[in-house]
Short mmCIF file of C-alpha atoms in Angstrom, two decimals:
data_model
loop_
_atom_site.label_atom_id
_atom_site.label_comp_id
_atom_site.label_asym_id
_atom_site.label_seq_id
_atom_site.Cartn_x
_atom_site.Cartn_y
_atom_site.Cartn_z
CA TYR V 1 -221.49 -86.42 18.43
CA PHE V 2 -222.08 -85.13 21.94
CA PHE V 3 -219.06 -83.08 22.99
CA SER V 4 -218.36 -82.61 26.70
CA PHE V 5 -215.37 -80.60 27.88
CA LYS V 6 -214.41 -80.87 31.56
CA TRP V 7 -211.70 -78.31 32.15
CA GLN V 8 -211.11 -79.11 35.82
CA SER V 9 -210.34 -82.74 35.04
CA LEU V 10 -207.82 -81.69 32.39
CA ILE V 11 -206.00 -79.54 34.94
CA SER V 12 -205.78 -82.47 37.32
CA PHE V 13 -204.41 -84.74 34.58
CA ARG V 14 -201.79 -82.16 33.65
CA HIS V 15 -200.42 -81.96 37.14
CA ASN V 16 -201.01 -85.42 38.55
CA TYR V 17 -198.39 -87.66 36.98
CA ASP V 18 -198.51 -89.90 40.08
CA MET V 19 -201.89 -91.32 39.09
CA PRO V 20 -202.05 -95.11 38.70
CA PHE V 21 -201.32 -96.16 35.15
CA PRO V 22 -201.38 -99.61 33.52
CA LYS V 23 -198.29 -101.46 32.38
CA HIS V 24 -197.71 -100.92 28.71
CA THR V 25 -197.92 -103.87 26.35
CA THR V 26 -195.14 -105.27 24.19
CA LEU V 27 -196.00 -104.34 20.63
CA LYS V 28 -194.46 -105.21 17.26
CA LEU V 29 -194.15 -102.82 14.35
CA ALA V 30 -192.79 -103.19 10.85
CA THR V 31 -190.40 -100.53 9.57
CA SER V 32 -192.33 -97.31 9.18
CA VAL V 33 -191.25 -94.05 7.48
CA TYR V 34 -188.29 -91.92 8.50
CA THR V 35 -188.41 -88.13 8.29
CA SER V 36 -187.18 -86.88 4.91
CA THR V 37 -184.97 -84.24 6.55
CA ASP V 38 -183.46 -83.92 10.03
CA MET V 39 -185.58 -81.75 12.30
CA TYR V 40 -183.36 -81.96 15.37
CA LEU V 41 -179.84 -80.83 14.54
CA GLY V 42 -178.28 -81.42 17.96
CA GLU V 43 -177.26 -78.96 20.69
CA LYS V 44 -180.87 -77.83 21.28
CA THR V 45 -181.21 -76.77 17.64
CA PHE V 46 -184.41 -77.46 15.70
CA CYS V 47 -185.41 -76.85 12.08
CA PHE V 48 -189.06 -76.88 11.02
CA LEU V 49 -190.74 -75.26 8.02
CA ASN V 50 -187.35 -74.07 6.72
CA LEU V 51 -186.76 -72.00 9.89
CA GLU V 52 -183.95 -72.93 12.29
CA LYS V 53 -183.80 -72.10 16.02
CA ARG V 54 -181.05 -72.82 18.53
CA PHE V 55 -181.97 -72.54 22.21
CA SER V 56 -178.88 -71.31 24.02
CA ASP V 57 -180.13 -72.37 27.45
CA ASN V 58 -183.50 -73.90 28.30
CA ILE V 59 -185.73 -75.10 25.48
CA ASN V 60 -188.84 -72.96 25.25
CA TRP V 61 -191.44 -75.46 24.08
CA ASP V 62 -193.86 -72.53 23.69
CA PHE V 63 -191.47 -70.56 21.45
CA GLY V 64 -193.73 -68.53 19.17
CA GLU V 65 -191.59 -66.11 17.17
CA PHE V 66 -191.89 -68.26 14.02
CA GLY V 67 -195.67 -68.66 14.26
CA LYS V 68 -198.09 -71.20 15.67
CA LEU V 69 -197.35 -73.94 13.13
CA TRP V 70 -193.63 -73.90 13.99
CA THR V 71 -194.51 -74.18 17.69
CA TYR V 72 -196.81 -77.09 16.92
CA ASN V 73 -194.02 -78.85 15.01
CA LEU V 74 -191.69 -78.43 17.96
CA ASN V 75 -194.28 -80.15 20.16
CA TYR V 76 -195.08 -82.99 17.73
CA PHE V 77 -191.74 -84.72 18.48
CA GLU V 78 -191.66 -86.01 14.92
CA PHE V 79 -187.88 -85.66 15.10
CA LEU V 80 -187.93 -88.97 17.01
CA ASN V 81 -188.44 -90.39 13.51
CA GLN V 82 -185.01 -89.32 12.32
CA LYS V 83 -182.88 -92.17 11.12
CA ASN V 84 -179.83 -91.54 13.29
CA ILE V 85 -181.11 -89.59 16.28
CA ARG V 86 -179.04 -90.25 19.42
CA ILE V 87 -180.78 -92.00 22.33
CA GLU V 88 -178.92 -89.68 24.71
CA ASP V 89 -180.46 -86.65 22.98
CA VAL V 90 -183.92 -88.22 23.07
CA GLU V 91 -183.71 -88.82 26.80
CA ILE V 92 -182.64 -85.24 27.48
CA LEU V 93 -185.37 -83.76 25.26
CA MET V 94 -188.21 -85.97 26.48
CA THR V 95 -187.25 -85.55 30.15
CA ASP V 96 -187.07 -81.77 29.77
CA PHE V 97 -190.44 -81.75 28.03
CA VAL V 98 -192.10 -83.93 30.69
CA GLU V 99 -190.86 -81.67 33.48
CA LYS V 100 -192.22 -78.54 31.77
CA LEU V 101 -195.42 -79.97 30.28
CA PRO V 102 -197.83 -79.04 33.13
CA ASN V 103 -197.07 -75.35 32.54
CA LEU V 104 -197.02 -75.36 28.74
CA LYS V 105 -199.74 -73.80 26.60
CA ASN V 106 -199.42 -75.19 23.06
CA ALA V 107 -198.24 -78.67 24.00
CA ASN V 108 -201.49 -79.56 25.76
CA GLU V 109 -203.71 -78.70 22.81
CA PRO V 110 -205.38 -81.76 21.24
CA PHE V 111 -203.71 -81.62 17.83
CA PRO V 112 -200.02 -81.56 18.88
CA THR V 113 -200.88 -83.98 21.68
CA SER V 114 -202.28 -86.42 19.12
CA LEU V 115 -199.20 -86.41 16.91
CA ARG V 116 -196.87 -86.55 19.89
CA ILE V 117 -198.66 -89.63 21.26
CA ILE V 118 -198.17 -91.41 17.93
CA PHE V 119 -194.48 -90.52 17.60
CA TRP V 120 -193.72 -91.27 21.26
CA ILE V 121 -195.39 -94.66 21.09
CA ARG V 122 -193.61 -95.56 17.87
CA PHE V 123 -190.25 -94.61 19.41
CA LEU V 124 -190.94 -96.45 22.68
CA VAL V 125 -192.02 -99.61 20.84
CA ASN V 126 -188.87 -99.56 18.73
CA ASN V 127 -186.64 -98.80 21.75
CA LYS V 128 -187.84 -101.20 24.45
CA THR V 129 -184.82 -100.76 26.73
CA PHE V 130 -185.33 -97.00 26.70
CA ALA V 131 -189.04 -97.44 27.51
CA ASP V 132 -188.36 -99.82 30.39
CA SER V 133 -185.86 -97.47 32.00
CA ASN V 134 -187.88 -94.23 31.67
CA LYS V 135 -191.01 -94.72 33.73
CA GLU V 136 -191.63 -90.98 34.13
CA ILE V 137 -191.98 -90.67 30.37
CA ILE V 138 -194.50 -93.53 30.32
CA LYS V 139 -196.43 -91.83 33.15
CA SER V 140 -196.49 -88.58 31.22
CA LEU V 141 -197.62 -90.37 28.06
CA TYR V 142 -200.52 -91.92 29.95
CA ALA V 143 -201.52 -88.53 31.38
CA GLN V 144 -201.40 -86.96 27.91
CA ILE V 145 -203.66 -89.70 26.58
CA GLN V 146 -206.21 -88.94 29.30
CA ILE V 147 -206.10 -85.25 28.37
CA LEU V 148 -206.68 -86.06 24.70
CA ASP V 149 -209.47 -88.49 25.57
CA GLN V 150 -211.42 -85.61 27.11
CA SER V 151 -210.67 -82.99 24.45
CA ILE V 152 -211.42 -84.68 21.12
CA GLN V 153 -211.87 -82.05 18.38
CA PHE V 154 -215.41 -82.91 17.35
CA HIS V 155 -215.98 -79.21 16.71
CA LEU V 156 -213.24 -79.06 14.04
CA TYR V 157 -213.75 -82.39 12.24
CA GLY V 158 -211.50 -83.09 9.23
CA ASN V 159 -207.89 -84.15 9.59
CA HIS V 160 -207.83 -82.88 13.21
CA LEU V 161 -210.50 -85.37 14.29
CA LEU V 162 -208.82 -88.19 12.38
CA GLU V 163 -205.46 -87.40 14.03
CA ASN V 164 -207.18 -87.56 17.43
CA ALA V 165 -208.59 -90.99 16.56
CA PHE V 166 -205.30 -92.32 15.17
CA ALA V 167 -203.60 -91.29 18.43
CA LEU V 168 -206.28 -92.95 20.54
CA LEU V 169 -205.88 -96.16 18.56
CA HIS V 170 -202.12 -96.17 19.20
CA ALA V 171 -202.78 -95.42 22.88
CA ALA V 172 -205.31 -98.24 23.17
CA TYR V 173 -202.82 -100.73 21.76
CA PHE V 174 -199.91 -99.45 23.85
CA PHE V 175 -201.81 -99.71 27.15
CA ASN V 176 -204.30 -102.43 26.07
CA ASP V 177 -207.14 -100.06 27.00
CA LYS V 178 -210.55 -101.28 25.86
CA LYS V 179 -212.34 -98.02 26.68
CA ILE V 180 -209.93 -95.93 24.62
CA TYR V 181 -210.09 -98.49 21.82
CA LYS V 182 -213.87 -98.32 21.72
CA LYS V 183 -213.78 -94.53 21.27
CA ALA V 184 -211.04 -94.69 18.62
CA LYS V 185 -212.93 -97.35 16.70
CA LYS V 186 -216.20 -95.40 16.73
CA ILE V 187 -214.59 -92.20 15.45
CA LEU V 188 -212.53 -93.99 12.79
CA LEU V 189 -215.47 -95.92 11.37
CA ILE V 190 -217.56 -92.77 11.06
CA GLU V 191 -214.87 -90.40 9.86
CA LEU V 192 -213.16 -92.67 7.34
CA GLU V 193 -216.54 -93.22 5.73
CA GLU V 194 -217.11 -89.45 5.68
CA GLN V 195 -213.64 -88.16 4.81
CA ILE V 196 -212.37 -90.66 2.22
CA LEU V 197 -214.29 -90.06 -0.99
CA ALA V 198 -215.44 -92.79 -3.36
CA ASP V 199 -212.51 -92.09 -5.72
CA GLY V 200 -210.07 -92.37 -2.81
CA GLY V 201 -209.32 -88.68 -2.27
CA HIS V 202 -209.34 -87.07 1.17
CA PHE V 203 -212.29 -84.70 1.27
CA GLU V 204 -210.28 -81.57 2.15
CA LEU V 205 -208.83 -81.88 -1.39
CA SER V 206 -205.22 -81.07 -0.55
CA PRO V 207 -202.78 -83.61 -2.03
CA MET V 208 -200.44 -82.89 0.89
CA TYR V 209 -203.06 -83.63 3.55
CA HIS V 210 -204.04 -86.69 1.56
CA GLN V 211 -200.46 -87.94 1.89
CA LEU V 212 -200.51 -87.23 5.64
CA MET V 213 -203.80 -89.06 6.21
CA LEU V 214 -202.64 -92.03 4.13
CA TYR V 215 -199.41 -92.08 6.15
CA ARG V 216 -201.39 -92.29 9.41
CA ILE V 217 -203.68 -95.00 8.06
CA LEU V 218 -200.67 -97.06 6.99
CA ASP V 219 -199.22 -96.63 10.49
CA CYS V 220 -202.51 -97.92 11.91
CA VAL V 221 -202.43 -100.89 9.51
CA ASN V 222 -198.88 -101.54 10.73
CA LEU V 223 -200.06 -101.43 14.35
CA VAL V 224 -203.14 -103.61 13.95
CA LYS V 225 -201.65 -106.11 11.51
CA ASN V 226 -198.57 -106.83 13.61
CA ASN V 227 -200.45 -107.19 16.89
CA PRO V 228 -203.37 -109.45 15.93
CA THR V 229 -204.09 -110.70 19.46
CA LEU V 230 -205.16 -107.23 20.60
CA PHE V 231 -208.83 -106.36 19.97
CA GLY V 232 -209.11 -109.18 17.45
CA GLY V 233 -207.63 -107.05 14.67
CA GLU V 234 -211.19 -106.07 13.76
CA LEU V 235 -210.27 -102.67 12.29
CA LEU V 236 -207.82 -104.13 9.80
CA PRO V 237 -210.27 -104.64 6.87
CA THR V 238 -211.53 -101.03 7.17
CA LEU V 239 -208.03 -99.61 7.38
CA GLU V 240 -206.73 -101.66 4.46
CA PHE V 241 -209.77 -100.84 2.31
CA ASN V 242 -209.31 -97.10 2.79
CA ALA V 243 -205.55 -97.30 2.36
CA SER V 244 -206.04 -99.10 -0.95
CA LYS V 245 -208.45 -96.44 -2.24
CA MET V 246 -206.17 -93.62 -1.13
CA LEU V 247 -203.18 -95.24 -2.85
CA SER V 248 -205.15 -95.34 -6.10
CA TRP V 249 -205.95 -91.62 -5.85
CA LEU V 250 -202.38 -90.69 -4.96
CA ARG V 251 -200.89 -92.70 -7.84
CA GLN V 252 -203.04 -90.77 -10.30
CA MET V 253 -202.38 -87.40 -8.66
CA THR V 254 -198.60 -87.86 -8.55
CA PHE V 255 -196.62 -86.67 -11.56
CA ARG V 256 -194.11 -89.07 -13.08
CA ASN V 257 -191.21 -87.23 -11.43
CA GLY V 258 -192.76 -87.99 -8.01
CA GLN V 259 -194.14 -84.54 -7.23
CA ILE V 260 -197.74 -83.69 -6.39
CA PRO V 261 -199.73 -80.65 -7.55
CA MET V 262 -199.84 -77.90 -4.92
CA PHE V 263 -203.61 -77.53 -5.00
CA ASN V 264 -205.19 -75.82 -1.97
CA ASP V 265 -202.93 -75.88 1.10
CA ALA V 266 -199.95 -77.96 0.04
CA ALA V 267 -196.18 -77.68 0.30
CA ASP V 268 -193.10 -79.85 -0.11
CA ASN V 269 -191.31 -81.58 2.80
CA ILE V 270 -194.34 -81.70 5.10
CA ALA V 271 -195.76 -85.13 4.26
CA PRO V 272 -193.80 -88.21 3.12
CA ALA V 273 -193.32 -88.24 -0.65
CA SER V 274 -195.67 -90.40 -2.71
CA GLN V 275 -192.99 -92.96 -3.58
CA ILE V 276 -192.11 -93.41 0.09
CA LEU V 277 -195.78 -94.08 0.87
CA PHE V 278 -196.05 -96.52 -2.05
CA GLU V 279 -193.04 -98.43 -0.69
CA TYR V 280 -194.44 -98.39 2.85
CA ALA V 281 -197.75 -99.79 1.60
CA ALA V 282 -195.91 -102.52 -0.30
CA ARG V 283 -194.09 -103.56 2.90
CA LEU V 284 -197.52 -103.92 4.51
CA ASN V 285 -198.79 -105.94 1.50
CA ILE V 286 -201.42 -103.36 0.57
CA GLN V 287 -202.23 -103.10 -3.11
CA SER V 288 -203.92 -100.06 -4.60
CA THR V 289 -207.21 -100.49 -6.41
CA SER V 290 -207.82 -98.78 -9.72
CA ILE V 291 -210.48 -96.10 -9.30
CA ALA V 292 -211.08 -93.27 -11.78
CA LEU V 293 -210.82 -89.72 -10.44
CA LYS V 294 -214.31 -88.35 -9.99
CA GLU V 295 -215.73 -87.28 -6.61
CA SER V 296 -212.66 -85.26 -5.60
CA GLY V 297 -213.17 -83.02 -8.63
CA TYR V 298 -209.70 -83.60 -10.09
CA ARG V 299 -208.96 -84.97 -13.55
CA LYS V 300 -205.65 -86.03 -15.10
CA PHE V 301 -204.80 -86.09 -18.80
CA SER V 302 -201.39 -87.42 -19.78
CA ASN V 303 -199.27 -89.01 -22.46
CA LYS V 304 -195.51 -89.41 -22.98
CA PHE V 305 -195.15 -85.67 -23.71
CA TYR V 306 -197.15 -84.02 -20.94
CA GLU V 307 -199.24 -84.43 -17.79
CA LEU V 308 -202.02 -82.00 -16.88
CA ILE V 309 -204.10 -82.19 -13.71
CA ALA V 310 -207.19 -79.98 -13.65
CA ASP V 311 -209.39 -78.92 -10.76
CA VAL V 312 -212.98 -79.00 -12.00
CA GLY V 313 -214.64 -79.68 -8.65
CA ASN V 314 -215.81 -77.80 -5.58
CA ILE V 315 -213.37 -76.35 -3.08
CA GLY V 316 -214.05 -78.97 -0.38
CA PRO V 317 -216.70 -79.96 2.17
CA ASN V 318 -219.13 -77.12 2.89
CA TYR V 319 -218.56 -77.32 6.64
CA LEU V 320 -214.75 -77.48 6.41
CA PRO V 321 -213.15 -75.19 3.79
CA GLY V 322 -210.23 -74.06 5.98
CA HIS V 323 -207.50 -75.42 3.69
CA ALA V 324 -209.24 -74.38 0.47
CA HIS V 325 -208.13 -71.74 -2.03
CA SER V 326 -210.18 -69.69 -4.47
CA ASP V 327 -208.96 -71.74 -7.42
CA THR V 328 -211.85 -73.32 -9.33
CA LEU V 329 -210.81 -74.49 -12.85
CA ASN V 330 -207.14 -74.23 -11.89
CA PHE V 331 -204.56 -76.66 -13.38
CA GLU V 332 -200.91 -77.70 -13.30
CA LEU V 333 -198.94 -78.77 -16.38
CA TYR V 334 -195.74 -80.84 -16.53
CA ILE V 335 -193.96 -81.25 -19.85
CA GLN V 336 -191.65 -84.26 -20.28
CA ASP V 337 -191.59 -84.81 -16.50
CA THR V 338 -190.64 -81.19 -15.77
CA PRO V 339 -192.90 -78.62 -14.03
CA PHE V 340 -194.00 -75.97 -16.52
CA ILE V 341 -197.20 -74.22 -15.39
CA VAL V 342 -197.56 -74.60 -11.63
CA ASP V 343 -199.56 -73.50 -8.61
CA VAL V 344 -198.11 -70.61 -6.60
CA GLY V 345 -198.12 -72.93 -3.57
CA THR V 346 -198.36 -72.35 0.19
CA SER V 347 -195.66 -70.69 2.27
CA THR V 348 -197.49 -69.70 5.45
CA TYR V 349 -200.53 -70.38 7.63
CA GLN V 350 -200.24 -67.05 9.46
CA ASN V 351 -203.07 -64.59 9.00
CA ASN V 352 -201.20 -62.05 6.89
CA ASP V 353 -201.10 -60.52 3.41
CA ARG V 354 -199.04 -63.37 1.97
CA ARG V 355 -201.58 -65.94 3.19
CA ALA V 356 -204.41 -63.94 1.62
CA GLU V 357 -202.50 -63.62 -1.65
CA GLU V 358 -201.70 -67.33 -1.92
CA ARG V 359 -205.36 -68.24 -1.45
CA SER V 360 -206.69 -65.67 -3.91
CA THR V 361 -208.07 -66.32 -7.40
CA SER V 362 -205.30 -64.20 -8.95
CA SER V 363 -202.67 -66.60 -7.57
CA HIS V 364 -203.97 -69.56 -9.55
CA ASN V 365 -204.09 -70.67 -13.18
CA THR V 366 -207.69 -69.63 -13.69
CA VAL V 367 -209.79 -66.57 -14.54
CA GLU V 368 -210.62 -63.61 -12.30
CA ILE V 369 -213.67 -61.52 -13.19
CA ASN V 370 -214.01 -57.82 -12.28
CA GLY V 371 -211.12 -58.14 -9.84
CA ARG V 372 -213.21 -60.30 -7.49
CA GLU V 373 -212.70 -63.68 -5.83
CA GLN V 374 -214.46 -66.80 -7.11
CA SER V 375 -214.84 -67.91 -3.48
CA GLU V 376 -214.56 -65.38 -0.67
CA VAL V 377 -211.46 -66.49 1.22
CA TRP V 378 -210.73 -64.52 4.39
CA GLY V 379 -208.77 -64.88 7.60
CA ALA V 380 -206.20 -67.64 7.65
CA PHE V 381 -208.66 -70.53 7.33
CA ARG V 382 -212.05 -69.10 6.38
CA VAL V 383 -214.19 -69.10 3.24
CA ALA V 384 -217.53 -67.32 2.82
CA LYS V 385 -219.51 -67.57 -0.42
CA ARG V 386 -218.11 -70.60 -2.27
CA ALA V 387 -218.02 -71.28 -5.99
CA LYS V 388 -219.88 -74.41 -7.02
CA ALA V 389 -218.42 -76.20 -10.04
CA THR V 390 -220.37 -78.06 -12.72
CA ILE V 391 -218.91 -80.36 -15.39
CA ILE V 392 -220.70 -79.75 -18.68
CA THR V 393 -219.02 -82.34 -20.95
CA GLU V 394 -216.29 -84.90 -20.39
CA ASN V 395 -214.53 -87.63 -22.35
CA ASN V 396 -211.00 -88.93 -22.90
CA LEU V 397 -209.94 -85.94 -25.03
CA THR V 398 -211.83 -82.99 -23.57
CA ILE V 399 -213.51 -81.63 -20.47
CA THR V 400 -215.66 -78.51 -20.10
CA ALA V 401 -216.66 -77.07 -16.73
CA THR V 402 -218.10 -73.91 -15.24
CA HIS V 403 -218.82 -72.48 -11.79
CA ASP V 404 -221.20 -70.02 -10.14
CA GLY V 405 -218.64 -68.07 -8.09
CA TYR V 406 -219.61 -64.84 -9.85
CA ARG V 407 -223.36 -65.30 -9.66
CA LYS V 408 -223.73 -62.25 -7.42
CA ILE V 409 -222.52 -59.96 -10.22
CA LYS V 410 -224.33 -62.04 -12.86
CA ALA V 411 -221.09 -63.11 -14.54
CA ARG V 412 -219.87 -66.58 -15.48
CA HIS V 413 -216.65 -68.35 -16.45
CA GLU V 414 -216.59 -71.55 -18.47
CA ARG V 415 -213.35 -73.37 -19.35
CA LYS V 416 -212.79 -76.10 -21.93
CA PHE V 417 -209.64 -78.25 -22.10
CA THR V 418 -208.97 -80.15 -25.34
CA PHE V 419 -206.06 -82.60 -25.46
CA GLY V 420 -204.11 -83.65 -28.53
CA THR V 421 -201.04 -85.87 -28.78
CA ARG V 422 -198.64 -82.91 -28.73
CA SER V 423 -201.00 -80.03 -28.05
CA ILE V 424 -203.38 -78.67 -25.44
CA SER V 425 -206.08 -76.09 -26.12
CA ILE V 426 -207.66 -74.08 -23.31
CA ASN V 427 -210.75 -72.05 -24.22
CA ASP V 428 -212.12 -69.60 -21.66
CA TYR V 429 -215.64 -68.24 -22.15
CA VAL V 430 -216.66 -65.27 -20.02
CA CYS V 431 -219.99 -63.46 -19.98
CA GLY V 432 -221.41 -60.62 -17.89
CA ALA V 433 -217.97 -59.20 -17.06
CA SER V 434 -216.49 -55.73 -17.51
CA THR V 435 -212.98 -57.14 -17.06
CA ALA V 436 -211.57 -60.64 -16.98
CA LYS V 437 -207.99 -61.80 -16.46
CA ALA V 438 -206.57 -65.27 -17.07
CA PHE V 439 -203.40 -66.12 -15.14
CA PHE V 440 -200.67 -68.66 -15.97
CA PHE V 441 -197.82 -69.18 -13.50
CA PHE V 442 -194.57 -70.59 -14.85
CA HIS V 443 -192.19 -72.58 -12.70
CA PRO V 444 -189.11 -70.49 -11.72
CA GLN V 445 -186.86 -72.71 -13.84
CA VAL V 446 -188.87 -71.99 -16.99
CA LEU V 447 -187.36 -69.27 -19.17
CA VAL V 448 -190.16 -67.17 -20.60
CA ASN V 449 -189.87 -64.99 -23.72
CA LEU V 450 -193.00 -63.20 -24.92
CA GLN V 451 -193.06 -62.06 -28.55
CA ASN V 452 -196.01 -61.41 -30.86
CA ASN V 453 -198.53 -62.90 -28.44
CA LYS V 454 -196.49 -66.09 -28.22
CA ILE V 455 -194.25 -67.61 -25.58
CA GLN V 456 -191.50 -69.83 -26.88
CA ASN V 457 -189.57 -72.11 -24.50
CA LEU V 458 -187.30 -74.77 -26.02
CA ASN V 459 -189.70 -77.11 -27.79
CA VAL V 460 -192.88 -75.57 -26.33
CA THR V 461 -194.94 -72.78 -27.82
CA LEU V 462 -197.85 -71.02 -26.13
CA SER V 463 -200.01 -68.85 -28.36
CA PHE V 464 -202.84 -66.61 -27.13
CA GLU V 465 -205.91 -65.54 -29.05
CA GLY V 466 -208.71 -63.16 -28.15
CA ALA V 467 -206.89 -61.24 -25.40
CA GLU V 468 -206.83 -57.44 -25.37
CA LYS V 469 -203.45 -57.42 -23.67
CA ILE V 470 -200.82 -59.96 -22.61
CA GLU V 471 -198.40 -59.05 -19.83
CA LEU V 472 -195.38 -60.81 -18.37
CA CYS V 473 -195.12 -60.24 -14.59
CA GLY V 474 -192.91 -61.60 -11.82
CA TYR V 475 -194.23 -63.46 -8.79
CA ASP V 476 -193.00 -65.27 -5.68
CA TYR V 477 -193.18 -69.05 -5.95
CA ALA V 478 -193.57 -70.96 -2.68
CA VAL V 479 -190.81 -73.57 -2.65
CA GLY V 480 -192.08 -74.60 0.79
CA PHE V 481 -193.15 -73.00 4.04
CA ASN V 482 -191.29 -69.73 4.64
CA LYS V 483 -189.29 -70.18 1.43
CA LEU V 484 -189.99 -68.17 -1.72
CA GLU V 485 -188.29 -68.06 -5.11
CA LYS V 486 -188.71 -65.36 -7.76
#
């Protein structure tokens, strides 16, 4: 890609809402996905990431006391997706936003602009009378599209670049803009090929971001499929092909109770639940293929008694590890559809001690050697030296893998999972280490009683062999963003 950023032109777009803009087209959309929880609570009150804020007077769209991600959510306008949001409230909120937009900081950044374009267009298409009577909002939307068109995040890649392209595709259809369509098409064809792995997983290896990217692709299928006269519907086969692969991956990575493992950056109530996405795909007549988990580095072993998903792959693409954790050979275990051994989860994206802790090796169900990280996570979204995983043996009943994350200190960890009908054996082999600790994190609802090197819980027994010492410690489980449970 050649990336050109013209700041002066962006300033002019921000302030010149009187520029000529084309008449928007009449689009059709099938029923999409509603937000799982209400984000706008009325009376200028918003709730994102489990944090609620009521603006007593003017809405501060740059409100930053809850962190950047909360501010972004405020500017996404995803609350337009609520099932029973009042049109009167929408008009007040959108009008206020349009008036203040030229002077806002966060709102004009490419990522929130992308999501806002998608949610605005979806709302305007589904509320034609509102769209026809609010020309200033249409003008602002067109100006925002021009800003995004000149600030595509080629330097960030990943889900950011895909979100930019999804927004451009919606914009191209809404205004029947061939130039915008050409750019959206080019980015989508390249990035879907790059970012959707052969086994259907999104290459950043977060089940939550996988759900989000699948959600956007399904929205694009909805858009293209229901408006076949625009641009010849030529992107439909590519979109449906990738959606089908991603559905296959998600079906395998979703536990029977509907939950996903919280590998890497993942949290509840951010993306639509798997079942909601399966139902949305069915409404669009998209069937999932059946592809074995491989390239994403995840493996699932299950029977009627338990489900275990193991991470035996690398932490993500070398040039984009921002959402990765130091968690090679980690796993989650559900017993009889109930979470038993779980990931600590993600509660914040802010660059603080909690963020560092949640990404660390010692916050995952794996082994830490000499008190060091497998992969050197730092900052809020940075990783230095990365562990490279290697699968040694694999069949239906066992898998053995190792990694080189401790090569600098000439130490190595190898883990072998063996699966029986009613038993699981985990063997950890460590060499070259002065100390090594294996961690197992129990779900908060699991009652743990340690006696004689055994943990007994209802009909489950965990026995440990070969350890010098076994300790029971408390920890904070991330129920979601900004929400912890002991």
